Tab-separated table of C-alpha atoms and ligand atoms in Angstrom:
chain	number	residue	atom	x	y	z
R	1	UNK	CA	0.000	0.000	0.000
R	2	UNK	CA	1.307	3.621	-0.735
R	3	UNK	CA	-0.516	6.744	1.212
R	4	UNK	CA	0.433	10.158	0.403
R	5	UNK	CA	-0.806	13.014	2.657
R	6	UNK	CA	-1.123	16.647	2.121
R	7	UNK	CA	-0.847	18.970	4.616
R	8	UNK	CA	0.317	22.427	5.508
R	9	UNK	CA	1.935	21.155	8.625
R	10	UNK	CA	3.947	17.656	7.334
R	11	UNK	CA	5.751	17.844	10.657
R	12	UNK	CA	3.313	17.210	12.954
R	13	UNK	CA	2.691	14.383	11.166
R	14	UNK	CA	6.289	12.610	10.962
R	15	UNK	CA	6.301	11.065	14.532
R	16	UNK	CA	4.021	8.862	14.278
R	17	UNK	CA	4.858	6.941	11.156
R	18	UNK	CA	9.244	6.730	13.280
R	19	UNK	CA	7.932	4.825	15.927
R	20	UNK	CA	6.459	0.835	17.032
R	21	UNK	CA	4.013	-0.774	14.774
R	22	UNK	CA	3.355	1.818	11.947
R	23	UNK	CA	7.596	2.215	11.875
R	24	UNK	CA	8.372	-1.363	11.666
R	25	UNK	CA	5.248	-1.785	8.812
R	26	UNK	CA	7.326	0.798	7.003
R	27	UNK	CA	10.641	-0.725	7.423
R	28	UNK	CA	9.320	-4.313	5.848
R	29	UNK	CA	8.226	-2.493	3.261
R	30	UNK	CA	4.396	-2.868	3.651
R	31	UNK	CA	3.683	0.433	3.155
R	32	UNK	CA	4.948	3.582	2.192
R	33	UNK	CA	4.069	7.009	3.573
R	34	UNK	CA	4.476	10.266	1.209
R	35	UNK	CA	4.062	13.828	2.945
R	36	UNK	CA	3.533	16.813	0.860
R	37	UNK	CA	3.765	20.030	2.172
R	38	UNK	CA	1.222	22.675	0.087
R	39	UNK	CA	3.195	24.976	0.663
R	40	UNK	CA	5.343	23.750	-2.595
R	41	UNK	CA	2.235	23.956	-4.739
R	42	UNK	CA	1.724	27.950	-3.559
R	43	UNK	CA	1.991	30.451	-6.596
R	44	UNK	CA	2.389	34.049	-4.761
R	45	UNK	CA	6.016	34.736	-3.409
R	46	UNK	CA	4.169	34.738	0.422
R	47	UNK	CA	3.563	31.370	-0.129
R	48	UNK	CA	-0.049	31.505	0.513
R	49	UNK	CA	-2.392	28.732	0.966
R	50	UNK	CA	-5.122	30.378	2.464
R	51	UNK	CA	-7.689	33.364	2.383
R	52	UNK	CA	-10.763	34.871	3.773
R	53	UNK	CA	-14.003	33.022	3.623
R	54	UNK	CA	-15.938	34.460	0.843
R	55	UNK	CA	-19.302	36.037	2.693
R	56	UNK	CA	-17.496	36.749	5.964
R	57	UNK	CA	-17.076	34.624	9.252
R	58	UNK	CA	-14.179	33.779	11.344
R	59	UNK	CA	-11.458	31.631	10.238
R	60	UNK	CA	-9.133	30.949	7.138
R	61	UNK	CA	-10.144	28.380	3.827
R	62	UNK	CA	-7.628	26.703	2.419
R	63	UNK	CA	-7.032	28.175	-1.481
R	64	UNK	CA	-7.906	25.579	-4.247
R	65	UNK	CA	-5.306	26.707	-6.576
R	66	UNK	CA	-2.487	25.478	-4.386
R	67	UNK	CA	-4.232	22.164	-3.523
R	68	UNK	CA	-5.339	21.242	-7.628
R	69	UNK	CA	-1.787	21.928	-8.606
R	70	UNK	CA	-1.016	19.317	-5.660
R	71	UNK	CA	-3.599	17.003	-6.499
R	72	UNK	CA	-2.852	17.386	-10.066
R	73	UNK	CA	0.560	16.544	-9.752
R	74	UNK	CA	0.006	13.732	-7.549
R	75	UNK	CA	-2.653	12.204	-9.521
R	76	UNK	CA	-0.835	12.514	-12.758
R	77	UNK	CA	2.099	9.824	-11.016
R	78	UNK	CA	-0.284	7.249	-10.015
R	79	UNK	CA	-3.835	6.096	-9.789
R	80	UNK	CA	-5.543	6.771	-6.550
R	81	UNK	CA	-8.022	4.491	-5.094
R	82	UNK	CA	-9.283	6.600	-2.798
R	83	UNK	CA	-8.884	10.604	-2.141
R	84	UNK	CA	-10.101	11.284	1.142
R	85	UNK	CA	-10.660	14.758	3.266
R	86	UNK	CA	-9.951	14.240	6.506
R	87	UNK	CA	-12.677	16.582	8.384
R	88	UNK	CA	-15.040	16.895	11.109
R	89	UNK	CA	-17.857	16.625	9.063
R	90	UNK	CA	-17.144	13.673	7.229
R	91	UNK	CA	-18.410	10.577	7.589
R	92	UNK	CA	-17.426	8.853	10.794
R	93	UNK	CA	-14.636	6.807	11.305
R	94	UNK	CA	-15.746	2.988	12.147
R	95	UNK	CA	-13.901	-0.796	12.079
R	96	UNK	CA	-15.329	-1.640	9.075
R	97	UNK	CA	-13.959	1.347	7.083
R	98	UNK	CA	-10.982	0.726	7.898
R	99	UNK	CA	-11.246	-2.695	7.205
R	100	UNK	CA	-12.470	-1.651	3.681
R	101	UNK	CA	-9.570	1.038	2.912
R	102	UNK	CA	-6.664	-1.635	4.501
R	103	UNK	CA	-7.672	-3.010	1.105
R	104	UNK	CA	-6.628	-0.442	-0.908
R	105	UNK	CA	-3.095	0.020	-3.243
R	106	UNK	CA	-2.855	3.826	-3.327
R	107	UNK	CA	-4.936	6.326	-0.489
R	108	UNK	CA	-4.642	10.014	-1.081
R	109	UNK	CA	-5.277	11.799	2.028
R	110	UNK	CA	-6.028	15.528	2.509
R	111	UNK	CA	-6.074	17.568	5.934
R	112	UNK	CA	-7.922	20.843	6.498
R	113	UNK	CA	-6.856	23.583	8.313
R	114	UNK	CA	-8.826	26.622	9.918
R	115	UNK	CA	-12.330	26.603	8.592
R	116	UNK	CA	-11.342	23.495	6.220
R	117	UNK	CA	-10.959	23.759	2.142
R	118	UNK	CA	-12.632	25.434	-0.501
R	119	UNK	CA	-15.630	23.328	-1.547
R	120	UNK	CA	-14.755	22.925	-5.119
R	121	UNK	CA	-12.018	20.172	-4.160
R	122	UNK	CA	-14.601	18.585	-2.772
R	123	UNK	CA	-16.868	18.337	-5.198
R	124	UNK	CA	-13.901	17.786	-8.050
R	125	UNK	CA	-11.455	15.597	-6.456
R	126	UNK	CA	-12.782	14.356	-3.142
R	127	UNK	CA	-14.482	10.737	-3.214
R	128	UNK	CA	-14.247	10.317	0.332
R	129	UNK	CA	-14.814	12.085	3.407
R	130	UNK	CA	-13.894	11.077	6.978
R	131	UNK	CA	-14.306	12.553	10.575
R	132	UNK	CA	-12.879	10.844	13.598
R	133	UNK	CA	-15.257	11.664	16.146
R	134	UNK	CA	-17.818	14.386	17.397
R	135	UNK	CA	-15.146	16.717	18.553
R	136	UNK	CA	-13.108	19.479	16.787
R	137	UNK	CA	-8.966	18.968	16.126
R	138	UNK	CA	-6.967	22.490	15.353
R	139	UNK	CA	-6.290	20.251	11.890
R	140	UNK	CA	-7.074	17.281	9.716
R	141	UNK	CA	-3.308	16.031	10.563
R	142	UNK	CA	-3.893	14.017	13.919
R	143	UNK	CA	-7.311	12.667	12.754
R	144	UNK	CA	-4.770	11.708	9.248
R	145	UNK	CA	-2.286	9.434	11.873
R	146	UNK	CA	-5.460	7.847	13.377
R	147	UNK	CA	-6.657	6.834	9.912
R	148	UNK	CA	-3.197	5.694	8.703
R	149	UNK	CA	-2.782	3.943	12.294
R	150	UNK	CA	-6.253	2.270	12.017
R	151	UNK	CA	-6.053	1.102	8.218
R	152	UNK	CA	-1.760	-0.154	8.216
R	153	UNK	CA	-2.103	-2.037	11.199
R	154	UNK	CA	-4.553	-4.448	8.733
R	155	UNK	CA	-2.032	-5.018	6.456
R	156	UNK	CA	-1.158	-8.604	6.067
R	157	UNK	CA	2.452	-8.803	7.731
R	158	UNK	CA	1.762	-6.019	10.126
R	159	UNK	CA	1.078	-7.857	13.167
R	160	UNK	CA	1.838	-10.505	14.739
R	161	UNK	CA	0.249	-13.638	16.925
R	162	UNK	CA	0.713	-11.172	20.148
R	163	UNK	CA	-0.948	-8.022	18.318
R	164	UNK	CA	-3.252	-9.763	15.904
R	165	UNK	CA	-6.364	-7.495	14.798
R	166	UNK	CA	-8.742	-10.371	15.087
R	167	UNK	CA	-9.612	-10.167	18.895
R	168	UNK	CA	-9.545	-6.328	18.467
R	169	UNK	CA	-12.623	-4.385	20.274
R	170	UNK	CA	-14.930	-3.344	17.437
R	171	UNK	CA	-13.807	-6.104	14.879
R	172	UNK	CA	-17.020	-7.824	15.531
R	173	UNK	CA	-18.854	-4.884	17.291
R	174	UNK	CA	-18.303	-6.269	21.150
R	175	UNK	CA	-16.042	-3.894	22.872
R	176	UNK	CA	-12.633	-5.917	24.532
R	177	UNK	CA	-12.934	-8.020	27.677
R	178	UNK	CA	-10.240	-7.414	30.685
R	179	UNK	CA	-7.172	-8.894	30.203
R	180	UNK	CA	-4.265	-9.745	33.065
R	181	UNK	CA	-0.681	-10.070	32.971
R	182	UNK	CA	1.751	-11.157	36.104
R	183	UNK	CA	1.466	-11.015	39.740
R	184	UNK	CA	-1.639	-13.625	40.072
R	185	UNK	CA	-2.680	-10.929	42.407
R	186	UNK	CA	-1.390	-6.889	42.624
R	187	UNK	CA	-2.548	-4.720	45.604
R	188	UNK	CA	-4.771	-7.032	46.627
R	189	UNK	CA	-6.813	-7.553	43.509
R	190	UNK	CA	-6.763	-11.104	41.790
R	191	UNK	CA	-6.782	-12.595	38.517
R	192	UNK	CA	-9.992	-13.749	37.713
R	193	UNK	CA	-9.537	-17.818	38.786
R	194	UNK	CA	-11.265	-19.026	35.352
R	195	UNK	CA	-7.898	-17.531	33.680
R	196	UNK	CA	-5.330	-19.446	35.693
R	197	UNK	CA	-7.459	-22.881	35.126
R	198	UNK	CA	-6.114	-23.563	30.828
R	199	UNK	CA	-9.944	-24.588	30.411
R	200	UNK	CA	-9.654	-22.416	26.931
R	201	UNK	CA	-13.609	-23.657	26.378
R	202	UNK	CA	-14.265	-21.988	29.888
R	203	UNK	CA	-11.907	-19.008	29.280
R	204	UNK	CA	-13.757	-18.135	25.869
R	205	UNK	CA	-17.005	-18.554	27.485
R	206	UNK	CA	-15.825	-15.763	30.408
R	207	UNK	CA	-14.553	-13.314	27.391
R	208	UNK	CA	-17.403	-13.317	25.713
R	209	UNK	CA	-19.732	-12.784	28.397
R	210	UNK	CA	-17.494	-9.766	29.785
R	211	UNK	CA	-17.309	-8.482	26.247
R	212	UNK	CA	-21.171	-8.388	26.133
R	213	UNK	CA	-21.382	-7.008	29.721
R	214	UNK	CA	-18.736	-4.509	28.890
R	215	UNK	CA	-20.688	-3.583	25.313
R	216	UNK	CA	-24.049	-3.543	27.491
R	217	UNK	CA	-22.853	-1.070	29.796
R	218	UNK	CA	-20.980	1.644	27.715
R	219	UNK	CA	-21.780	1.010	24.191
R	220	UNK	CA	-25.331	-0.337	23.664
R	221	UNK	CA	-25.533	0.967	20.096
R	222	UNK	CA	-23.316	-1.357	19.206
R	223	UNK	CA	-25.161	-4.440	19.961
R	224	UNK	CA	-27.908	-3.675	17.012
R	225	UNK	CA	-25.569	-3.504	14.281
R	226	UNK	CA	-25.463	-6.219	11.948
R	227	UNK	CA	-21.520	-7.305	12.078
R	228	UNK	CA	-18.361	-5.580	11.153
R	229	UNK	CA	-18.018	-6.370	7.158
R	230	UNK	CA	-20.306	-2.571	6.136
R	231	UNK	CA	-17.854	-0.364	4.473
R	232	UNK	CA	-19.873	2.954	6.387
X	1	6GU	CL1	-10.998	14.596	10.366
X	1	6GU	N1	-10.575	16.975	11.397
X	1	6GU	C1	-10.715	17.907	12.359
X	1	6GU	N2	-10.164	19.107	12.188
X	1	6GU	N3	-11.389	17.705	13.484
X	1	6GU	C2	-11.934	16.506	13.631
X	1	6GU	C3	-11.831	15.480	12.674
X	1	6GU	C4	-11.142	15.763	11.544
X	1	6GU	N4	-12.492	14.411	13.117
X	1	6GU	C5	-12.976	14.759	14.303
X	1	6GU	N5	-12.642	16.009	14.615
């Protein structure tokens, strides 16, 4: 898989792709990551990327002069499954979309700034638009690393036996049950005896019913969904 992101801030993205799971993914060569600062694509000698909103209001639109030039060279290298906006009122992020995009050869990612981008890349480039929550970020950069994070980590290769995705919360809609390491017990608090006894019939048994308590309690929305294979 190749990702390229654009963004007027490419270094507060660089961290997370030089460190653990996402780093290593890189190193075996199961994906590449491509940052593109848009301030290369701006045409005044200010380097400008942004301007007022056009009928007043607070807050700075990102130009779409600098970003088509961007999205026109980009585009004119490779064929892009997928060009998504990363923005708070996308589409929210879930499992399965991530599931969906892991399968993907080429993502082209976009982050807003300020007040976001001018519409017209939307409507001419964008085929995909994705929000990471119901809260604002200062930028489409952070909610960018969660998507990247999210969709590598599916990558065939990525994990291993210890950090497989298939007992992941939210892979079939059941949040995670509790899980202990060593002591047997810490501050007085023990390990739940059913996980000490190597019945694995009786340990799956316990997991699922914690996972469904667990879902119950905190996240009963999830419990009338169909399964995790929807793309949105
Ligand atoms: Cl994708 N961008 C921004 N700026 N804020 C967000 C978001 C995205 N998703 C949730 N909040």
């Amino acid at each position: 898989m190749r990702i390229d992101i654009v963004t007027v801030l490419p270094e507060l993205l660089r961290s997370p792709f030089e460190a653990s799971i996402l780093k290593r993914a890189i190193e075996k060569g199961l994906v590449e990551v491509h940052l593109h600062n848009l301030r290369d694509y701006a045409s005044n000698r200010y380097k400008q990327v942004d301007d007022y909103a056009f009928g007043g209001g607070a807050g700075m639109v990102l130009m779409p002069g600098p970003l088509d030039r961007c999205l026109q060279a980009l585009t004119s290298e490779r064929e892009y499954d997928e060009v998504i906006y990363m923005t708070p009122d996308g589409h929210p992020l879930k499992q399965a979309m991530a599931n969906g995009l892991s399968l993907k050869r080429n993502l082209l990612i976009l982050c807003g700034h300020y007040k976001g981008i001018d519409q017209r890349i939307r409507d001419l480039w964008v085929t995909r638009e994705i929000s990471i929550g119901d809260y604002v970020l200062s930028g489409g950069e952070l909610a960018a690393a969660v998507l990247c994070d999210a969709v590598i980590r599916l990558l065939p290769g990525v994990l291993n036996d210890e950090t497989s995705a298939l007992t992941d919360t939210f892979q079939d809609n059941l949040l995670a049950p509790p899980v202990y390491t060593r002591p047997r017990e810490f501050k007085g608090l023990k390990v739940p005896e059913v996980l000490l006894g190597g019945d694995f019939n009786k340990i799956e048994d316990w997991r699922e019913e914690q996972a469904y308590r667990r879902t119950m309690e905190r996240r009963p929305d999830l419990l009338n969904l169909p399964d995790g294979s929807k793309m949105e």
